[in-house]
Amino acid sequence: ATFMIATSKYACIYLNQKKIKIILERLTRENSSNPTELERASKYEKNFIKFARTYAYYLYSSFGLVIVPLIGLIKTGERKFPYSVYFPFDATHGVVYTVLYLWVGLSHFMLINCVLFSNKMIHGLLVIISLKFHQLASKYREIKESSDPKSELKSCIEQHLELLEIVEEFQKIFWF
């Protein structure tokens, strides 16, 4: 099941990498110099870093699944794999066990890595989109104080429509 999830996420990202790049370019095109918006962006960045650290801890803790059977091997000499696998031959002897153990551990690490980092990328895009909606809301609130409210409102509407297009494209890409 994990292999299927990882494969589908990786394939989705790989097949849509040009669209994802376009979304990122559209989202990062206009940066605000408003101090309130910069503070909000800083808060989003701090939350994203916390989220990334949590993912990193989860990734490194997955090494436990690979290391724990090694402790059993050292203590009792029992040759087990990190998780239940089937081989049509005896895989518990000598070099074959070592190679297969490394293969199973590496494949586990790669699957976890693919799932976690694809989720991290999706989360990052959602954070940027959410920040853009918050910036738009702040800009909308400031229309009353503007010297030209009609053009400001028109600008807000255009920006809102563009954000909705980006969200729609995002939903088409990440359908899972």
PDB file of C-alpha atoms in Angstrom:
ATOM      1  CA  ALA A   1       0.000   0.000   0.000  1.00  0.00           C
ATOM      2  CA  THR A   2       2.808   2.413   0.891  1.00  0.00           C
ATOM      3  CA  PHE A   3       4.509   1.617  -2.398  1.00  0.00           C
ATOM      4  CA  MET A   4       1.332   2.445  -4.335  1.00  0.00           C
ATOM      5  CA  ILE A   5       0.890   5.743  -2.474  1.00  0.00           C
ATOM      6  CA  ALA A   6       4.508   6.731  -3.014  1.00  0.00           C
ATOM      7  CA  THR A   7       4.397   5.764  -6.678  1.00  0.00           C
ATOM      8  CA  SER A   8       1.182   7.666  -7.364  1.00  0.00           C
ATOM      9  CA  LYS A   9       2.441  10.802  -5.587  1.00  0.00           C
ATOM     10  CA  TYR A  10       5.786  10.702  -7.337  1.00  0.00           C
ATOM     11  CA  ALA A  11       4.151  10.093 -10.730  1.00  0.00           C
ATOM     12  CA  CYS A  12       1.679  12.930 -10.137  1.00  0.00           C
ATOM     13  CA  ILE A  13       4.469  15.365  -9.272  1.00  0.00           C
ATOM     14  CA  TYR A  14       6.757  14.167 -12.072  1.00  0.00           C
ATOM     15  CA  LEU A  15       4.079  14.303 -14.767  1.00  0.00           C
ATOM     16  CA  ASN A  16       2.916  17.768 -13.665  1.00  0.00           C
ATOM     17  CA  GLN A  17       6.249  19.374 -12.865  1.00  0.00           C
ATOM     18  CA  LYS A  18       5.851  22.095 -15.514  1.00  0.00           C
ATOM     19  CA  LYS A  19       2.397  23.019 -14.198  1.00  0.00           C
ATOM     20  CA  ILE A  20       3.722  23.076 -10.622  1.00  0.00           C
ATOM     21  CA  LYS A  21       6.551  25.380 -11.706  1.00  0.00           C
ATOM     22  CA  ILE A  22       4.039  27.717 -13.386  1.00  0.00           C
ATOM     23  CA  ILE A  23       1.924  27.770 -10.205  1.00  0.00           C
ATOM     24  CA  LEU A  24       4.995  28.661  -8.141  1.00  0.00           C
ATOM     25  CA  GLU A  25       5.953  31.422 -10.568  1.00  0.00           C
ATOM     26  CA  ARG A  26       2.436  32.850 -10.464  1.00  0.00           C
ATOM     27  CA  LEU A  27       2.352  32.734  -6.663  1.00  0.00           C
ATOM     28  CA  THR A  28       5.750  34.359  -6.163  1.00  0.00           C
ATOM     29  CA  ARG A  29       5.366  37.004  -8.870  1.00  0.00           C
ATOM     30  CA  GLU A  30       4.095  39.743  -6.573  1.00  0.00           C
ATOM     31  CA  ASN A  31       5.626  40.230  -3.140  1.00  0.00           C
ATOM     32  CA  SER A  32       4.174  42.617  -0.595  1.00  0.00           C
ATOM     33  CA  SER A  33       6.270  45.253   1.126  1.00  0.00           C
ATOM     34  CA  ASN A  34       3.547  45.995   3.684  1.00  0.00           C
ATOM     35  CA  PRO A  35       5.022  45.454   7.209  1.00  0.00           C
ATOM     36  CA  THR A  36       1.877  43.647   8.400  1.00  0.00           C
ATOM     37  CA  GLU A  37       2.031  41.275   5.452  1.00  0.00           C
ATOM     38  CA  LEU A  38       5.755  40.689   5.940  1.00  0.00           C
ATOM     39  CA  GLU A  39       5.061  39.817   9.590  1.00  0.00           C
ATOM     40  CA  ARG A  40       2.308  37.399   8.531  1.00  0.00           C
ATOM     41  CA  ALA A  41       4.646  35.848   5.942  1.00  0.00           C
ATOM     42  CA  SER A  42       7.279  35.433   8.647  1.00  0.00           C
ATOM     43  CA  LYS A  43       4.734  33.658  10.856  1.00  0.00           C
ATOM     44  CA  TYR A  44       3.800  31.337   7.978  1.00  0.00           C
ATOM     45  CA  GLU A  45       7.486  30.639   7.375  1.00  0.00           C
ATOM     46  CA  LYS A  46       8.038  29.756  11.057  1.00  0.00           C
ATOM     47  CA  ASN A  47       5.044  27.403  11.019  1.00  0.00           C
ATOM     48  CA  PHE A  48       6.326  25.803   7.826  1.00  0.00           C
ATOM     49  CA  ILE A  49       9.749  25.264   9.413  1.00  0.00           C
ATOM     50  CA  LYS A  50       8.097  23.594  12.420  1.00  0.00           C
ATOM     51  CA  PHE A  51       6.156  21.379  10.030  1.00  0.00           C
ATOM     52  CA  ALA A  52       9.357  20.509   8.139  1.00  0.00           C
ATOM     53  CA  ARG A  53      11.141  19.622  11.395  1.00  0.00           C
ATOM     54  CA  THR A  54       8.272  17.334  12.377  1.00  0.00           C
ATOM     55  CA  TYR A  55       8.618  15.582   9.027  1.00  0.00           C
ATOM     56  CA  ALA A  56      12.362  15.266   9.498  1.00  0.00           C
ATOM     57  CA  TYR A  57      11.866  13.709  12.950  1.00  0.00           C
ATOM     58  CA  TYR A  58       9.356  11.281  11.492  1.00  0.00           C
ATOM     59  CA  LEU A  59      11.743  10.393   8.673  1.00  0.00           C
ATOM     60  CA  TYR A  60      14.655   9.768  11.018  1.00  0.00           C
ATOM     61  CA  SER A  61      12.494   7.780  13.429  1.00  0.00           C
ATOM     62  CA  SER A  62      11.647   5.456  10.537  1.00  0.00           C
ATOM     63  CA  PHE A  63      15.247   4.285  10.758  1.00  0.00           C
ATOM     64  CA  GLY A  64      14.154   2.517  13.944  1.00  0.00           C
ATOM     65  CA  LEU A  65      12.261  -0.006  11.825  1.00  0.00           C
ATOM     66  CA  VAL A  66      15.535  -0.886  10.127  1.00  0.00           C
ATOM     67  CA  ILE A  67      17.784  -0.774  13.207  1.00  0.00           C
ATOM     68  CA  VAL A  68      15.658  -2.756  15.704  1.00  0.00           C
ATOM     69  CA  PRO A  69      16.041  -6.086  13.828  1.00  0.00           C
ATOM     70  CA  LEU A  70      19.814  -5.500  13.793  1.00  0.00           C
ATOM     71  CA  ILE A  71      19.779  -5.342  17.591  1.00  0.00           C
ATOM     72  CA  GLY A  72      18.002  -8.699  17.603  1.00  0.00           C
ATOM     73  CA  LEU A  73      20.666 -10.068  15.265  1.00  0.00           C
ATOM     74  CA  ILE A  74      23.444  -8.902  17.574  1.00  0.00           C
ATOM     75  CA  LYS A  75      21.787 -10.207  20.778  1.00  0.00           C
ATOM     76  CA  THR A  76      20.305 -13.513  19.638  1.00  0.00           C
ATOM     77  CA  GLY A  77      21.741 -14.133  16.191  1.00  0.00           C
ATOM     78  CA  GLU A  78      18.210 -14.270  14.770  1.00  0.00           C
ATOM     79  CA  ARG A  79      18.096 -12.987  11.202  1.00  0.00           C
ATOM     80  CA  LYS A  80      14.900 -11.007  10.642  1.00  0.00           C
ATOM     81  CA  PHE A  81      14.044  -8.306   8.167  1.00  0.00           C
ATOM     82  CA  PRO A  82      12.712  -4.868   9.163  1.00  0.00           C
ATOM     83  CA  TYR A  83       9.213  -5.909   8.126  1.00  0.00           C
ATOM     84  CA  SER A  84       7.532  -8.963   6.694  1.00  0.00           C
ATOM     85  CA  VAL A  85       8.823  -9.758   3.214  1.00  0.00           C
ATOM     86  CA  TYR A  86       8.684 -12.893   1.110  1.00  0.00           C
ATOM     87  CA  PHE A  87      11.499 -14.294  -0.982  1.00  0.00           C
ATOM     88  CA  PRO A  88      11.111 -17.539  -2.959  1.00  0.00           C
ATOM     89  CA  PHE A  89      14.435 -18.742  -1.524  1.00  0.00           C
ATOM     90  CA  ASP A  90      16.183 -18.882   1.834  1.00  0.00           C
ATOM     91  CA  ALA A  91      17.289 -15.305   2.455  1.00  0.00           C
ATOM     92  CA  THR A  92      18.796 -15.767   5.922  1.00  0.00           C
ATOM     93  CA  HIS A  93      22.284 -16.958   4.954  1.00  0.00           C
ATOM     94  CA  GLY A  94      25.488 -14.941   4.705  1.00  0.00           C
ATOM     95  CA  VAL A  95      25.908 -12.326   2.021  1.00  0.00           C
ATOM     96  CA  VAL A  96      22.404 -12.865   0.633  1.00  0.00           C
ATOM     97  CA  TYR A  97      20.894 -11.802   3.974  1.00  0.00           C
ATOM     98  CA  THR A  98      23.125  -8.720   4.157  1.00  0.00           C
ATOM     99  CA  VAL A  99      22.324  -7.588   0.613  1.00  0.00           C
ATOM    100  CA  LEU A 100      18.590  -8.201   0.990  1.00  0.00           C
ATOM    101  CA  TYR A 101      18.501  -6.522   4.415  1.00  0.00           C
ATOM    102  CA  LEU A 102      20.146  -3.424   2.935  1.00  0.00           C
ATOM    103  CA  TRP A 103      17.750  -3.544  -0.030  1.00  0.00           C
ATOM    104  CA  VAL A 104      14.672  -3.837   2.210  1.00  0.00           C
ATOM    105  CA  GLY A 105      15.927  -1.053   4.513  1.00  0.00           C
ATOM    106  CA  LEU A 106      16.814   1.247   1.621  1.00  0.00           C
ATOM    107  CA  SER A 107      13.513   0.654  -0.162  1.00  0.00           C
ATOM    108  CA  HIS A 108      11.659   1.403   3.088  1.00  0.00           C
ATOM    109  CA  PHE A 109      13.638   4.603   3.529  1.00  0.00           C
ATOM    110  CA  MET A 110      13.026   5.669  -0.089  1.00  0.00           C
ATOM    111  CA  LEU A 111       9.282   5.032   0.168  1.00  0.00           C
ATOM    112  CA  ILE A 112       8.973   6.999   3.402  1.00  0.00           C
ATOM    113  CA  ASN A 113      11.146   9.728   1.918  1.00  0.00           C
ATOM    114  CA  CYS A 114       9.003   9.979  -1.234  1.00  0.00           C
ATOM    115  CA  VAL A 115       5.726  10.121   0.691  1.00  0.00           C
ATOM    116  CA  LEU A 116       6.964  12.618   3.273  1.00  0.00           C
ATOM    117  CA  PHE A 117       8.654  15.017   0.917  1.00  0.00           C
ATOM    118  CA  SER A 118       5.835  15.012  -1.613  1.00  0.00           C
ATOM    119  CA  ASN A 119       3.486  15.852   1.272  1.00  0.00           C
ATOM    120  CA  LYS A 120       5.906  18.554   2.385  1.00  0.00           C
ATOM    121  CA  MET A 121       5.908  20.114  -1.094  1.00  0.00           C
ATOM    122  CA  ILE A 122       2.105  20.049  -1.269  1.00  0.00           C
ATOM    123  CA  HIS A 123       1.935  21.592   2.199  1.00  0.00           C
ATOM    124  CA  GLY A 124       4.353  24.336   1.144  1.00  0.00           C
ATOM    125  CA  LEU A 125       2.224  25.218  -1.869  1.00  0.00           C
ATOM    126  CA  LEU A 126      -0.900  25.325   0.296  1.00  0.00           C
ATOM    127  CA  VAL A 127       0.848  27.617   2.776  1.00  0.00           C
ATOM    128  CA  ILE A 128       1.817  30.024  -0.014  1.00  0.00           C
ATOM    129  CA  ILE A 129      -1.726  29.986  -1.455  1.00  0.00           C
ATOM    130  CA  SER A 130      -3.203  30.609   1.990  1.00  0.00           C
ATOM    131  CA  LEU A 131      -0.784  33.485   2.568  1.00  0.00           C
ATOM    132  CA  LYS A 132      -1.814  35.039  -0.766  1.00  0.00           C
ATOM    133  CA  PHE A 133      -5.480  34.877   0.257  1.00  0.00           C
ATOM    134  CA  HIS A 134      -4.631  36.579   3.565  1.00  0.00           C
ATOM    135  CA  GLN A 135      -2.695  39.287   1.719  1.00  0.00           C
ATOM    136  CA  LEU A 136      -5.656  39.800  -0.589  1.00  0.00           C
ATOM    137  CA  ALA A 137      -8.009  40.123   2.403  1.00  0.00           C
ATOM    138  CA  SER A 138      -5.732  42.792   3.929  1.00  0.00           C
ATOM    139  CA  LYS A 139      -5.582  44.641   0.636  1.00  0.00           C
ATOM    140  CA  TYR A 140      -9.371  44.504   0.385  1.00  0.00           C
ATOM    141  CA  ARG A 141      -9.760  45.959   3.907  1.00  0.00           C
ATOM    142  CA  GLU A 142      -7.535  48.904   2.943  1.00  0.00           C
ATOM    143  CA  ILE A 143      -9.662  49.910  -0.066  1.00  0.00           C
ATOM    144  CA  LYS A 144     -11.691  52.393   2.012  1.00  0.00           C
ATOM    145  CA  GLU A 145      -8.559  54.415   2.743  1.00  0.00           C
ATOM    146  CA  SER A 146      -7.370  54.383  -0.867  1.00  0.00           C
ATOM    147  CA  SER A 147      -7.387  57.454  -3.081  1.00  0.00           C
ATOM    148  CA  ASP A 148      -8.784  55.400  -5.988  1.00  0.00           C
ATOM    149  CA  PRO A 149     -11.067  52.721  -4.513  1.00  0.00           C
ATOM    150  CA  LYS A 150     -12.505  51.590  -7.872  1.00  0.00           C
ATOM    151  CA  SER A 151      -9.123  50.669  -9.338  1.00  0.00           C
ATOM    152  CA  GLU A 152      -8.088  49.054  -6.041  1.00  0.00           C
ATOM    153  CA  LEU A 153     -11.294  46.990  -5.995  1.00  0.00           C
ATOM    154  CA  LYS A 154     -10.729  45.994  -9.625  1.00  0.00           C
ATOM    155  CA  SER A 155      -7.175  44.941  -8.731  1.00  0.00           C
ATOM    156  CA  CYS A 156      -8.466  42.875  -5.777  1.00  0.00           C
ATOM    157  CA  ILE A 157     -11.043  41.158  -7.972  1.00  0.00           C
ATOM    158  CA  GLU A 158      -8.422  40.328 -10.623  1.00  0.00           C
ATOM    159  CA  GLN A 159      -6.059  38.982  -7.977  1.00  0.00           C
ATOM    160  CA  HIS A 160      -8.869  36.932  -6.413  1.00  0.00           C
ATOM    161  CA  LEU A 161      -9.803  35.434  -9.791  1.00  0.00           C
ATOM    162  CA  GLU A 162      -6.148  34.561 -10.429  1.00  0.00           C
ATOM    163  CA  LEU A 163      -5.886  32.879  -7.012  1.00  0.00           C
ATOM    164  CA  LEU A 164      -9.043  30.896  -7.734  1.00  0.00           C
ATOM    165  CA  GLU A 165      -7.527  29.767 -11.053  1.00  0.00           C
ATOM    166  CA  ILE A 166      -4.365  28.696  -9.222  1.00  0.00           C
ATOM    167  CA  VAL A 167      -6.394  26.743  -6.654  1.00  0.00           C
ATOM    168  CA  GLU A 168      -8.384  25.064  -9.421  1.00  0.00           C
ATOM    169  CA  GLU A 169      -5.171  24.073 -11.223  1.00  0.00           C
ATOM    170  CA  PHE A 170      -3.727  22.854  -7.909  1.00  0.00           C
ATOM    171  CA  GLN A 171      -6.797  20.665  -7.358  1.00  0.00           C
ATOM    172  CA  LYS A 172      -6.500  19.218 -10.859  1.00  0.00           C
ATOM    173  CA  ILE A 173      -2.860  18.292 -10.262  1.00  0.00           C
ATOM    174  CA  PHE A 174      -3.156  16.923  -6.726  1.00  0.00           C
ATOM    175  CA  TRP A 175      -6.323  14.901  -7.016  1.00  0.00           C
ATOM    176  CA  PHE A 176      -5.374  12.332  -4.346  1.00  0.00           C
TER     177      PHE A 176
END
